[in-house]
Structure formats: structure tokens, C-alpha cells
Coordinates of N, CA and C in Angstrom, one line a residue:
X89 N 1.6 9.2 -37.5 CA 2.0 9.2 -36.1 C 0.8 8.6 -35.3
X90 N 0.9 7.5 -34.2 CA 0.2 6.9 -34.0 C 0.2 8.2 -32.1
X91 N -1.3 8.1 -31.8 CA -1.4 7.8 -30.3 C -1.9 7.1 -29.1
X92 N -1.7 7.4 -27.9 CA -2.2 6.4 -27.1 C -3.8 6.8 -26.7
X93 N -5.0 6.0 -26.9 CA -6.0 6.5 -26.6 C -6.1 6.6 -25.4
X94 N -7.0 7.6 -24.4 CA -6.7 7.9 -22.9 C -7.9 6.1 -22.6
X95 N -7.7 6.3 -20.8 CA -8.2 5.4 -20.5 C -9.6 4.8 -20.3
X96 N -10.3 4.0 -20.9 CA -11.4 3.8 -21.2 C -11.8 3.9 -22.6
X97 N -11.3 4.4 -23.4 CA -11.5 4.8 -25.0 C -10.4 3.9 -25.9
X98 N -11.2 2.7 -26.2 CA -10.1 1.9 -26.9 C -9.0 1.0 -26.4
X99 N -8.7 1.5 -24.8 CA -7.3 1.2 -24.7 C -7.5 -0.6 -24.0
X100 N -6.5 -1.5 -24.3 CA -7.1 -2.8 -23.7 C -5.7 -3.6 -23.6
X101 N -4.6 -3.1 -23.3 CA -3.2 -3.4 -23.2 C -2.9 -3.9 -21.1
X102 N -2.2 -4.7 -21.2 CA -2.1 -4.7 -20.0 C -2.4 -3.7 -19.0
X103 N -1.9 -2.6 -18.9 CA -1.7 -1.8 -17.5 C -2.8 -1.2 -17.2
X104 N -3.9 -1.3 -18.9 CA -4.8 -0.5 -18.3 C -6.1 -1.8 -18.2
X105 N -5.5 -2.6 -18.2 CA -6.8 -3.8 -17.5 C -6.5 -3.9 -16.0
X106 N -5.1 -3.7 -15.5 CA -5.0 -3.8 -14.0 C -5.2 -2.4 -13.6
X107 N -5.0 -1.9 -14.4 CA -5.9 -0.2 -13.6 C -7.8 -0.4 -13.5
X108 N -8.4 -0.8 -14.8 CA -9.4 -1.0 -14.4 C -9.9 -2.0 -13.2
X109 N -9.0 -3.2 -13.0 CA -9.6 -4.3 -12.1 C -9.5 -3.9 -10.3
X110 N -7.7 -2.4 -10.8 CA -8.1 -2.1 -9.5 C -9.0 -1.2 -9.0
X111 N -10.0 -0.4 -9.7 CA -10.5 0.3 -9.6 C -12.0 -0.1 -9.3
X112 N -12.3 -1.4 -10.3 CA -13.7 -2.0 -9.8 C -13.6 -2.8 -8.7
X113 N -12.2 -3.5 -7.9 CA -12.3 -3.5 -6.6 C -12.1 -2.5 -5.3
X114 N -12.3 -1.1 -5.7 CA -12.0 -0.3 -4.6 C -13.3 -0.1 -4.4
X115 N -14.2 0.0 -5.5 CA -15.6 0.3 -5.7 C -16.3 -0.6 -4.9
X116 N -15.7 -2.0 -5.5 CA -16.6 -3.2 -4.5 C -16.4 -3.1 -2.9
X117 N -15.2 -2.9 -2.6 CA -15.0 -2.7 -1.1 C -15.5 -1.8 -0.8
X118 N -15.8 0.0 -1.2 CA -16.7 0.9 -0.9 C -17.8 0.5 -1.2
X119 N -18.8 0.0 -1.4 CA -20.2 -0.2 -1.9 C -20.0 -1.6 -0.3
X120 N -19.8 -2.7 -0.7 CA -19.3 -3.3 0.7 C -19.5 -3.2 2.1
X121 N -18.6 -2.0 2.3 CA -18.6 -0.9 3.4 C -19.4 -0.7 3.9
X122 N -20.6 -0.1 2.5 CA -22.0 0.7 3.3 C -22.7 -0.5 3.6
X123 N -22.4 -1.4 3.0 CA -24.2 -2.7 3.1 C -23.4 -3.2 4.5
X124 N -22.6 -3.1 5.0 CA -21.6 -3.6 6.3 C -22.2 -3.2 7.1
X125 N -21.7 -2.3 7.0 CA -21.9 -0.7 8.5 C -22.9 0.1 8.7
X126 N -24.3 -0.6 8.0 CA -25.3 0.2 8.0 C -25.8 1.5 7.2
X127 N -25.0 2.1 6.2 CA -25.0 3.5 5.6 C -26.3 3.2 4.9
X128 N -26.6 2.0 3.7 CA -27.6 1.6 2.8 C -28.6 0.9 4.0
X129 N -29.5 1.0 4.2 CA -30.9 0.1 4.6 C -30.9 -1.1 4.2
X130 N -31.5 -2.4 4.4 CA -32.0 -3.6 3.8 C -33.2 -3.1 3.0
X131 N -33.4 -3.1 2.1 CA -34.2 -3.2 0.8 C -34.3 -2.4 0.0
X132 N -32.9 -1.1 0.7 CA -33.1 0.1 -0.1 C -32.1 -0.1 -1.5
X133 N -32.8 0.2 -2.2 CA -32.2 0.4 -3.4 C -31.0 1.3 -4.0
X134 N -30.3 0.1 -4.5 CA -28.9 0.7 -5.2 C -29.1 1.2 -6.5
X135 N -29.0 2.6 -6.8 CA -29.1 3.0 -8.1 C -27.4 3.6 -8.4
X136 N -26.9 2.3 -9.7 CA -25.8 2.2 -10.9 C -25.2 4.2 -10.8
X137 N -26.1 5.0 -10.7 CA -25.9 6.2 -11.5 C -25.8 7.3 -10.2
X138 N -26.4 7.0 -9.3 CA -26.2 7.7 -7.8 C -24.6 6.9 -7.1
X139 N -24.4 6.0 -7.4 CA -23.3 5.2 -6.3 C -22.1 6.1 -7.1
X140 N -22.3 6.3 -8.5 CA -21.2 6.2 -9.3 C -20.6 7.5 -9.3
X141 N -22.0 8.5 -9.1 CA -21.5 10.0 -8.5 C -20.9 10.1 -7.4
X142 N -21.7 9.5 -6.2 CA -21.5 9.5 -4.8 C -19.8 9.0 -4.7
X143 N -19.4 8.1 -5.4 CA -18.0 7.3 -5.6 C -17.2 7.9 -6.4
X144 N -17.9 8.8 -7.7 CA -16.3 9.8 -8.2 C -16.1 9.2 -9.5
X145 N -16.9 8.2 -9.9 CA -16.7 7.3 -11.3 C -17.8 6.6 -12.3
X146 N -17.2 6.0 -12.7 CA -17.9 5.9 -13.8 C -19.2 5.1 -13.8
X147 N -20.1 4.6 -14.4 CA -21.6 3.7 -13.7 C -21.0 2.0 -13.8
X148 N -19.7 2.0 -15.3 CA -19.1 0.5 -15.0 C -18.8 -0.3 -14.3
X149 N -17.7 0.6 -13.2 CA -17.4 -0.3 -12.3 C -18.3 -0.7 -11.0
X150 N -18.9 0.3 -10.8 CA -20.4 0.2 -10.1 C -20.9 -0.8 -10.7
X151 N -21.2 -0.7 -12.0 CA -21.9 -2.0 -12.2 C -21.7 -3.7 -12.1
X152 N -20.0 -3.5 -12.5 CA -19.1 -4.7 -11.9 C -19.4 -5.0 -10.5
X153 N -19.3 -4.2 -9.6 CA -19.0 -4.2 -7.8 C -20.4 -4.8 -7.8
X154 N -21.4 -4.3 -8.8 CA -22.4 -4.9 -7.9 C -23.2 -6.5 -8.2
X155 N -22.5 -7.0 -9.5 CA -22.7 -7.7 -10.3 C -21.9 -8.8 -9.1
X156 N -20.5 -8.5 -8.8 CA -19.9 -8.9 -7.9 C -20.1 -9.5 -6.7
X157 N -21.0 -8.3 -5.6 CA -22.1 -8.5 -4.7 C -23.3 -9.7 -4.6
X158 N -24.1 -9.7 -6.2 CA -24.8 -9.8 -6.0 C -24.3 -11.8 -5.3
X159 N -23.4 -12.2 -6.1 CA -23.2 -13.5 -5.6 C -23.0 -13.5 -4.1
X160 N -22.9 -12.9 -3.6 CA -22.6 -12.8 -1.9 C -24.0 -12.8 -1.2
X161 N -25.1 -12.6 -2.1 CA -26.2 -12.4 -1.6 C -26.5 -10.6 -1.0
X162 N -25.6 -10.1 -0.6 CA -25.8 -9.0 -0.1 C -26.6 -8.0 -0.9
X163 N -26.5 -8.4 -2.1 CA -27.8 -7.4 -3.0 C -28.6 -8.8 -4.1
X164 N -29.8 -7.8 -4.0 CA -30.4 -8.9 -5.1 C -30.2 -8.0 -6.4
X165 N -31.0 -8.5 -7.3 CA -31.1 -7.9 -8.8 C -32.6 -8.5 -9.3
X166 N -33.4 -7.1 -9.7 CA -34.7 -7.9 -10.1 C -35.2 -7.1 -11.1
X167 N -35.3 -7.6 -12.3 CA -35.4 -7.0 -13.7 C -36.2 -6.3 -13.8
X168 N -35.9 -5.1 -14.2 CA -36.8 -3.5 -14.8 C -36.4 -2.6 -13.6
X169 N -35.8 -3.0 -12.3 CA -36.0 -2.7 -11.1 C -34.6 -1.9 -10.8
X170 N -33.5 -2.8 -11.0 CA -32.1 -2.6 -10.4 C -32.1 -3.4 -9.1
X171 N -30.8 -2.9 -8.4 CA -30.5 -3.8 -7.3 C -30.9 -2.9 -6.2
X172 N -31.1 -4.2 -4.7 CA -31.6 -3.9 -3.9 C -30.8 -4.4 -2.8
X173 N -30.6 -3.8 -1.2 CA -29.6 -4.5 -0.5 C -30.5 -5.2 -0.1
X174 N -30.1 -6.6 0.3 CA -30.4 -7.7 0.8 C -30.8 -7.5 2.6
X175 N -31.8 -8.1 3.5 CA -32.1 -8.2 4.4 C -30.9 -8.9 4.9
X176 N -30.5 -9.5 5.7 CA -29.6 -10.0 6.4 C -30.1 -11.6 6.3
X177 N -29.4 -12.2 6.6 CA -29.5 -13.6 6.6 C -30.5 -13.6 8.1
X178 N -31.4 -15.1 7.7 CA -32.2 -15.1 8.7 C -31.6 -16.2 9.1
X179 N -32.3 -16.5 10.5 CA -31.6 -17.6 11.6 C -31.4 -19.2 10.8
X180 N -32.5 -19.5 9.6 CA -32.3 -20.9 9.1 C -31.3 -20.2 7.9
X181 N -30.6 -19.1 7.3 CA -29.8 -19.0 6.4 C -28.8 -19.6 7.5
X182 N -28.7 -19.2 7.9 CA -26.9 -18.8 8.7 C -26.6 -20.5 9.3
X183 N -27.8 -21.0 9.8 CA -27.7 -22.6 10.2 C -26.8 -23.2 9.3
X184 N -27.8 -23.2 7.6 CA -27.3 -23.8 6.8 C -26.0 -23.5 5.8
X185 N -25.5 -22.3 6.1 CA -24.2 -21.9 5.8 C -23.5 -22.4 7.0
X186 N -23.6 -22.2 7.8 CA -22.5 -22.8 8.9 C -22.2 -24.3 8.7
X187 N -23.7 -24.8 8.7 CA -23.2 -26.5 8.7 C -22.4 -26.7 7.1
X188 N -22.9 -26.2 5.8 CA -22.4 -26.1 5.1 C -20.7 -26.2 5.1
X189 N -20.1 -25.0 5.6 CA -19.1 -24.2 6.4 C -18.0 -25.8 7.0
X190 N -18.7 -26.5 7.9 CA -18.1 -27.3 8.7 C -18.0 -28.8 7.8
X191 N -19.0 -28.7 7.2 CA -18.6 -30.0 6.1 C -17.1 -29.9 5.8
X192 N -16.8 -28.8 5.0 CA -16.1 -29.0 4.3 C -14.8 -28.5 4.7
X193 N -15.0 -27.9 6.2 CA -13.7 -27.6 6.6 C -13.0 -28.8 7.9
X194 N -13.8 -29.2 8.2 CA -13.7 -30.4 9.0 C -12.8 -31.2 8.4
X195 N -13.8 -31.8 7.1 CA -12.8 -32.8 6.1 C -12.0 -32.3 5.7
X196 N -11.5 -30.7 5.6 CA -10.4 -30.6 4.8 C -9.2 -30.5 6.0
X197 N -9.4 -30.1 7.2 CA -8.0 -30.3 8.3 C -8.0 -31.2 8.2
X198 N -9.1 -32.6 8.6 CA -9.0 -34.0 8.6 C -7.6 -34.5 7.8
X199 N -8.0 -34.2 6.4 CA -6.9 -34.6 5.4 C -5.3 -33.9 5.4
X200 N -5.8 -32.6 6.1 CA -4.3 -31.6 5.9 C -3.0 -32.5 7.1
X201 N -4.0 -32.9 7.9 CA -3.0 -33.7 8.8 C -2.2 -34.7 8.5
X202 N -0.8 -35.4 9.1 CA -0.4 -34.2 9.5 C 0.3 -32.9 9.0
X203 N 0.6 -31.8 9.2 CA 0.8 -31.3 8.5 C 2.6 -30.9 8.6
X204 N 3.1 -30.3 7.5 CA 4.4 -30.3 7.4 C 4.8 -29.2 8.3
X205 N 6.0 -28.7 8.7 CA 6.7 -27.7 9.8 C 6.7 -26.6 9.1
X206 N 6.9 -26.1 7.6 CA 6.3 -25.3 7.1 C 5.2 -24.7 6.9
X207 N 4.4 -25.6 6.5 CA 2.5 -25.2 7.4 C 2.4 -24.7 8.3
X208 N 2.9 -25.2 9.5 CA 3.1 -25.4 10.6 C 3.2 -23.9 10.9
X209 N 4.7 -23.4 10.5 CA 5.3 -22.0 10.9 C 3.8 -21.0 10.1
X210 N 3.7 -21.5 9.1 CA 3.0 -20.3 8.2 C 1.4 -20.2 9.6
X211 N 1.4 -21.4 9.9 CA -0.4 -20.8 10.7 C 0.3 -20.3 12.1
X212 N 1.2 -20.6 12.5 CA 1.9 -19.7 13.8 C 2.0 -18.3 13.2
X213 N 2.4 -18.0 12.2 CA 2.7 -16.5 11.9 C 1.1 -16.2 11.8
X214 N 0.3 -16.3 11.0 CA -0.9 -15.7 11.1 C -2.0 -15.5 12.1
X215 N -1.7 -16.7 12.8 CA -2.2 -16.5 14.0 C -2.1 -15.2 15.0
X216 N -0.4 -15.6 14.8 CA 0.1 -13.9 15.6 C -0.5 -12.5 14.7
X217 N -0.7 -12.9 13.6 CA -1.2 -11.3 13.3 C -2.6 -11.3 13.4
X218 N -3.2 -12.4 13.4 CA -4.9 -12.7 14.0 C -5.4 -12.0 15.5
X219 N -4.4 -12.2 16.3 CA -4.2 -11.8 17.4 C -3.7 -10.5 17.9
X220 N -3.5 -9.9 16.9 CA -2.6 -8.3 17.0 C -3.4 -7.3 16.3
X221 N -4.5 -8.2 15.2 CA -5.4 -7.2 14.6 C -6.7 -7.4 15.5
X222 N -6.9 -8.3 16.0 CA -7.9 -8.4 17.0 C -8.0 -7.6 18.1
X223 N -7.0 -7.3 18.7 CA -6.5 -6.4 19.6 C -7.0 -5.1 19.3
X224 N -6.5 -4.9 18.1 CA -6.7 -3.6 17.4 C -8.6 -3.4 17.2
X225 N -8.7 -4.2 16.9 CA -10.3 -4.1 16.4 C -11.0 -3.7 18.1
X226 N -11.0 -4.5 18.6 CA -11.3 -4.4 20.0 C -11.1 -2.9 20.6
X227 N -10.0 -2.5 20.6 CA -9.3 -1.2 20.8 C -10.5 -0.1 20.1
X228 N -10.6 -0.2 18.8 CA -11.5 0.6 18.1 C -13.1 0.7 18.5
X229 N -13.4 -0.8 19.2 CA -14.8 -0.7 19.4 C -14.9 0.1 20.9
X230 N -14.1 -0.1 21.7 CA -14.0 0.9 22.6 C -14.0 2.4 22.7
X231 N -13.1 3.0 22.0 CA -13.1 4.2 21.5 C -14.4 4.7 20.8
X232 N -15.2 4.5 19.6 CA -15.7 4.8 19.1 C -17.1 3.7 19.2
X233 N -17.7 2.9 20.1 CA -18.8 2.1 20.4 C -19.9 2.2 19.1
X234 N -20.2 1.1 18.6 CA -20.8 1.4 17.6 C -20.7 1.9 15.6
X235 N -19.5 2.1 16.1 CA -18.8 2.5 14.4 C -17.5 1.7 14.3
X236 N -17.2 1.4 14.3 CA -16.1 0.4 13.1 C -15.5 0.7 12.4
X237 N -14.4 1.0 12.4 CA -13.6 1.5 11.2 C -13.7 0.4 10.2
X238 N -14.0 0.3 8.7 CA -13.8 -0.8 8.0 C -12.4 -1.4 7.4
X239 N -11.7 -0.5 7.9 CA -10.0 -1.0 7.2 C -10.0 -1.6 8.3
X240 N -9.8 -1.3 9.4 CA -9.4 -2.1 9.9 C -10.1 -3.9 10.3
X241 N -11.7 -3.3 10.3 CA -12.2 -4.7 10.6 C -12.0 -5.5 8.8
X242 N -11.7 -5.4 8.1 CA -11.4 -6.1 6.6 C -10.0 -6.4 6.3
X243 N -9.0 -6.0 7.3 CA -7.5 -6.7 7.6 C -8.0 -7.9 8.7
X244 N -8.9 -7.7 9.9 CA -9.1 -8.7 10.5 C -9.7 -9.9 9.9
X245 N -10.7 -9.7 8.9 CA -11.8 -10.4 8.5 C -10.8 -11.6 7.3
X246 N -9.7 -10.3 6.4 CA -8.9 -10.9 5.8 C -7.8 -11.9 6.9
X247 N -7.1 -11.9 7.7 CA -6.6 -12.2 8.2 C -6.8 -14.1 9.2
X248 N -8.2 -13.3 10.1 CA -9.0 -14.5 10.2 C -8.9 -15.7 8.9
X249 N -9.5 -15.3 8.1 CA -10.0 -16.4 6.7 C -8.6 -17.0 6.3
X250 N -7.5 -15.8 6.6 CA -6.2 -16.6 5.8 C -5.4 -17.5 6.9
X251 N -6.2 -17.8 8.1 CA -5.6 -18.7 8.5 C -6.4 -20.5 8.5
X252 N -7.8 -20.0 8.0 CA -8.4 -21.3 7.7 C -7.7 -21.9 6.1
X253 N -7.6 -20.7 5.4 CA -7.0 -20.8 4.4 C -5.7 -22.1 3.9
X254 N -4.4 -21.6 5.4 CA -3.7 -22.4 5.0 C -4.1 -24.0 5.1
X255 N -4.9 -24.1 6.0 CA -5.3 -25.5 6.3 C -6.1 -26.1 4.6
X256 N -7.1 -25.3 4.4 CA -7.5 -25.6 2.8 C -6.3 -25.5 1.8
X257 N -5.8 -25.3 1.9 CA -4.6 -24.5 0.6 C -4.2 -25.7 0.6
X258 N -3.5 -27.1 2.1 CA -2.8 -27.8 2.3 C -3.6 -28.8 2.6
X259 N -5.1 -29.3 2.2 CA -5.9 -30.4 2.5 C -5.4 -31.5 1.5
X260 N -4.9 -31.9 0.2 CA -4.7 -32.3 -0.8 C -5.7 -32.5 -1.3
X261 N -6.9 -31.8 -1.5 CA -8.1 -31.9 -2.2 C -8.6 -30.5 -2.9
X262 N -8.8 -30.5 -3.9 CA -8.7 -29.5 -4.3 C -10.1 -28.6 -4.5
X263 N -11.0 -29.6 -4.8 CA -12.2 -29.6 -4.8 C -13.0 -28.7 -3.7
X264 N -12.1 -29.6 -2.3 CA -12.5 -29.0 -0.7 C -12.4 -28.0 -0.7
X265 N -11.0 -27.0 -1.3 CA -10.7 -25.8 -1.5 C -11.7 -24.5 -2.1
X266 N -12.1 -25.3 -3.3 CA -13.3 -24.6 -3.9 C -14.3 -24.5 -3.3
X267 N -14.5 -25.6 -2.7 CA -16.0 -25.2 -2.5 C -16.3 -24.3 -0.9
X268 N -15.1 -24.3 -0.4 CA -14.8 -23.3 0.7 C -14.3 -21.7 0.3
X269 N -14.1 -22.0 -1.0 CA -13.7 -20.7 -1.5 C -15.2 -19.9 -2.3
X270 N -16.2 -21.0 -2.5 CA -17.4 -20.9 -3.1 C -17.8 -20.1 -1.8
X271 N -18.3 -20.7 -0.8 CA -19.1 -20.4 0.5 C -18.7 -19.2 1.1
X272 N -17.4 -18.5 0.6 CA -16.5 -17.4 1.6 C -17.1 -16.1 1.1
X273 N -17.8 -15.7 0.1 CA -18.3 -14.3 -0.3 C -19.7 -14.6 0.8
X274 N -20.5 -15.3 0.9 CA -21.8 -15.7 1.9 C -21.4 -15.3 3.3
X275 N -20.0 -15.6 3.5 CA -19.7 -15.4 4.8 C -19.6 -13.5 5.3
X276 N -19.7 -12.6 4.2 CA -20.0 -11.3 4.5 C -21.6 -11.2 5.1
X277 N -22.6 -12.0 4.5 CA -24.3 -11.7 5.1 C -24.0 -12.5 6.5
X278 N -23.3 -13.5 7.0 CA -23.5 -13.5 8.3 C -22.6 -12.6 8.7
X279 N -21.2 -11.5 8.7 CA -20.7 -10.5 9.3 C -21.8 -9.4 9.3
X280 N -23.0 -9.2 8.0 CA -23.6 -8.5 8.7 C -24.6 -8.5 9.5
X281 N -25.2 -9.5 9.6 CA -26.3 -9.8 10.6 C -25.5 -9.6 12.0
X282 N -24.1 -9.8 12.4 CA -23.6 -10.0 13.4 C -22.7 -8.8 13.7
X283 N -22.3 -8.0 12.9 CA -21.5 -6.9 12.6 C -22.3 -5.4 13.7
X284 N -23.7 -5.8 14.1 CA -23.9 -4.5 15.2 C -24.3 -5.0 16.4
X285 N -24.0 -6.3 16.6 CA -23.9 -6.7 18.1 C -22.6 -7.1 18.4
X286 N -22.1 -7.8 19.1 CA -20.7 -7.6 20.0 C -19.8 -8.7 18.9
X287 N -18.9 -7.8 19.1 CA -17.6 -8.8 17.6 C -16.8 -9.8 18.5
X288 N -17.0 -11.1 17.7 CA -16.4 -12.2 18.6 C -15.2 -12.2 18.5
X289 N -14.3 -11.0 18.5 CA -12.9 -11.0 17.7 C -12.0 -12.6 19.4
X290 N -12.1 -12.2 20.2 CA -11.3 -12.7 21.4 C -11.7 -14.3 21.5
X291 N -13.1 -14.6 21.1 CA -13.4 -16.2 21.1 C -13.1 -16.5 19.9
X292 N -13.1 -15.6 18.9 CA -11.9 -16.4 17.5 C -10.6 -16.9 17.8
X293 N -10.1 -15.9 18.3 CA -8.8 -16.1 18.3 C -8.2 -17.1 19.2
X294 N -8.9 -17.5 20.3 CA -9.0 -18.5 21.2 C -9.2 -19.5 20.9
X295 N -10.4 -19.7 19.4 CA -10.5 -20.7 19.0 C -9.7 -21.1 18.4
X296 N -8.9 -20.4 17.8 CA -7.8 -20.2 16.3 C -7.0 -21.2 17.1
X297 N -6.6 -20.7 18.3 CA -5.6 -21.0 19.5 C -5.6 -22.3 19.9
X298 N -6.7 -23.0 20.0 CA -6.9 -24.0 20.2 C -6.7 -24.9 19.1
X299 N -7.1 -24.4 17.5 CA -6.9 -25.8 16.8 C -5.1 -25.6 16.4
X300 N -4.8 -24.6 16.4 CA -3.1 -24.5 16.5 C -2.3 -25.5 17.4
X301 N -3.3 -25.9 18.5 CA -2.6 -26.9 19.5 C -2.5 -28.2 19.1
X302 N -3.9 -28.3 18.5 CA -4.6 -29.4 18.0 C -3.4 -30.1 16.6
X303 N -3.6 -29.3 16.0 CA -2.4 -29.0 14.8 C -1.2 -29.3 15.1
X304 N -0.4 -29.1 16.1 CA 0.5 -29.1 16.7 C 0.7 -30.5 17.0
X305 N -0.4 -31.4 17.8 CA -0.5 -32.5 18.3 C -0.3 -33.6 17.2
X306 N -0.3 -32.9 16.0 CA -0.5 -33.9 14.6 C -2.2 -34.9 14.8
X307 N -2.5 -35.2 15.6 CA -3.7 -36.2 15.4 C -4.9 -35.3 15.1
X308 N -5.4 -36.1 13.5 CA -6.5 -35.8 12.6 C -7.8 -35.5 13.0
X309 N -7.8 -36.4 14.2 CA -9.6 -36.4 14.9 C -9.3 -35.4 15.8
X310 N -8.2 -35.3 16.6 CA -8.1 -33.5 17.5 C -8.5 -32.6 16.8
X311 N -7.7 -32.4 15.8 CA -7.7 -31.4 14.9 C -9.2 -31.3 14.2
X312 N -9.6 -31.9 14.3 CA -11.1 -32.1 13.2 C -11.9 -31.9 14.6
X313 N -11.6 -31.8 15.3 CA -12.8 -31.7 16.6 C -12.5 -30.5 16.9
X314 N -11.3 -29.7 17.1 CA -11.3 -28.3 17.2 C -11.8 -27.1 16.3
X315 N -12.0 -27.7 14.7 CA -12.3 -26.8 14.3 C -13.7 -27.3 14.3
X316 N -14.5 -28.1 14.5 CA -16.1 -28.3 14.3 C -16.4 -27.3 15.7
X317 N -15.6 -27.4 16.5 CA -16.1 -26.9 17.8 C -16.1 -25.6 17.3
X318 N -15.2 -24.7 16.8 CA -14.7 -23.5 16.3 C -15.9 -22.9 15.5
X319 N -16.2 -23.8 14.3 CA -17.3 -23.4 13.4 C -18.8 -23.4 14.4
X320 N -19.2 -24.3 15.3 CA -20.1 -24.8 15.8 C -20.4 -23.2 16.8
X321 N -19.3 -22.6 17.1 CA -19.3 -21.3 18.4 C -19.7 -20.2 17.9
X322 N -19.1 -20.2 16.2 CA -19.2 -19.3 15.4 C -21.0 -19.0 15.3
X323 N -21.2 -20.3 14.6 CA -23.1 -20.5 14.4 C -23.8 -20.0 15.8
X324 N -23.1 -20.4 16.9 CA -23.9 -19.7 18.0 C -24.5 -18.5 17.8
X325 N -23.1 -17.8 17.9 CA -22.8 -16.4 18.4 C -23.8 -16.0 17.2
X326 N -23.6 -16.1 15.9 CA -24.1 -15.3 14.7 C -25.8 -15.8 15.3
X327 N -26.8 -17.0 15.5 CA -28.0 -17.2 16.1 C -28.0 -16.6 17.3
X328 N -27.2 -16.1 18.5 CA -27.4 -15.2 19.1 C -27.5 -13.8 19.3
X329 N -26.8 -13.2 18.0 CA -26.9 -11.7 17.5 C -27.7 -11.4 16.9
X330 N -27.9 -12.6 16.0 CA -29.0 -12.4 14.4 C -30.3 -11.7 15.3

């Protein structure tokens, strides 16, 4: 008689690889959370065997989340030592992510133009929920000044990105995609440097607003001038909070 070994002991069949993957991403978004919202310090140290208690599991997936992290920059890793949270991006990081940032999103609406009526509809719908979760985030910082709920600012954050998204999804370059998809874990160290001064949720979405028009207009250089302008407000704001 054969049995099923429980989970973690042996077992490596489908259902329990998507139980594990979902479990070392709840981890990553809770560990996430704290280096966000202030809970961890800049240079305090993450210990694998304290998170794993404090979180209910095992030191693996902790170790995953943080392995995860560390590409974001938000933690370092320095041998014999363990990890450490990262200081926040300084005013010449964030420069050179931003301009980074616009390279390649500039050229990629450039090319997505013009774009088809289905594109079209898909960044109209997101926009509208860019705009409804913005609302909502705004709402929150009111109420509670200073704290943040993180579900909800990480449906915004998600939300925001998935409408640059469709424009990269539909650049016909594929390359451009990646390497905007490379740069988007980086883009959490500028949310935190900028995450306890005033959230630009209303000049996003205004911005959004505007390359939607632009988009709309079908012409490549509109459209390419709205989102440099977009990225360019962004870099402000983050050199003016930092």
C-alpha cells in the first residue's frame, strides 16, 4: 500500500509546487510590507529564523522572499552576515532609474502606435479602475494619515503598472518589454523613499489621463511626449520627497 507523503516531505507533484509558490509569495508580499511601511529600519537586519516565526512558517520560504527581494534592491545579502534592509534609494539612484524608466518606455509607446481599438478599450478599462483605486487610496490616507493600508496601496501600485503594461505588452518589441519588466522590481526602492511623503495617486492618474488622449489621437510623437512628460513628473515628485 502506497501513501501520500504530507507536504514538504518528498512530495513534488503539481498541486503541491503551486501550494508552495503560493505560499513563498504571501511571504514576499508580507516581508515587502514591512520594508514599505516602515515596520523594519534601513539597515536593520533580517534574520531567515525570526521572520519565519514572526510569519507562521517555515525559514524556506523566507528564504525564497528574500532571495526574491534582494533583486529589488530592497535588502542586501553580505556573507557570514545575512540580509539587511536596504537604505532607500538616494537622489542620483532614482535619477538614473527614472531616466532608465523613460528610455524604454518612451520607445516602446513610440512603436505601440497606432494602436488597435482593442488596446484601445483595454487601457480605457484600466484606467477607470486606476482612477477608482486612487480614490480609494486617497480616502485611506485621510482617515488614517500616515499608515497605509497595504492591500490596498499594492492593488493601486498593481493597477497603475498594468496600464503601462498594456502599452509594453503591444510595442512589437519584445526586448523593450523585458527590460521594463527587468527595471519594475527597482521601482518598489523609489515607492519607498516616496511612500511617507504625500502619494501622487491624483497627478498619476491625470497623467495616465493625458497619454490616454494622446493614444487616442493615434500620433506617435504625442503619445511619446505624454508619457516622457509622465515619467519626467514622476522623477520630480520622488527628488522632491526623497
Amino acid at each position: 500500500m502506497t501513501t501520500t507523503p504530507p507536504l514538504g516531505v518528498g512530495s513534488s507533484g503539481p498541486d503541491v509546487r503551486i501550494q508552495r509558490r503560493v505560499l513563498r509569495d504571501g511571504v514576499y508580499d508580507a516581508i515587502l510590507e514591512m520594508l514599505l511601511d516602515g515596520q523594519v529600519s534601513p539597515g536593520e537586519s533580517l534574520a531567515i529564523d525570526g521572520l519565519a516565526r514572526e510569519l507562521g512558517v517555515s525559514p524556506t520560504p523566507v528564504r525564497e522572499a528574500l532571495g526574491q527581494l534582494e533583486h529589488t534592491g530592497l535588502v542586501t545579502r553580505t556573507a557570514l552576515k545575512g540580509y539587511r534592509a536596504s537604505p532607500p534609494l538616494s537622489a542620483a539612484g532614482m535619477a538614473e532609474l527614472m531616466e532608465a524608466r523613460a528610455l524604454v518606455e518612451v520607445a516602446a509607446i513610440r512603436r505601440a502606435m497606432p494602436v488597435t481599438a482593442e488596446v484601445l478599450g483595454e487601457l480605457e478599462v484600466v484606467h477607470k479602475q486606476h482612477q477608482s483605486v486612487a480614490l480609494r487610496v486617497r480616502k485611506m490616507e485621510k482617515r488614517h494619515p500616515g499608515r497605509l493600508d497595504w492591500t490596498t496601496l499594492r492593488k493601486y501600485y498593481t493597477v497603475d503598472w498594468g496600464f503601462h503594461l498594456i502599452l509594453l505588452r503591444n510595442c512589437h518589441n519584445a526586448y523593450l518589454l523585458e527590460m521594463a519588466e527587468s527595471l519594475a522590481p527597482h521601482i518598489h526602492r523609489l515607492r519607498q523613499s516616496m511612500h511617507h511623503g504625500a502619494i501622487d495617486v491624483e497627478q498619476a492618474v491625470e497623467e495616465h489621463a493625458a497619454i490616454l488622449d494622446a493614444v487616442r489621437g493615434g500620433g506617435p510623437e504625442a503619445a511619446a511626449a505624454a508619457m516622457s512628460d509622465h515619467i519626467s513628473a514622476v522623477r520630480s515628485r520622488a527628488l522632491a520627497d526623497g
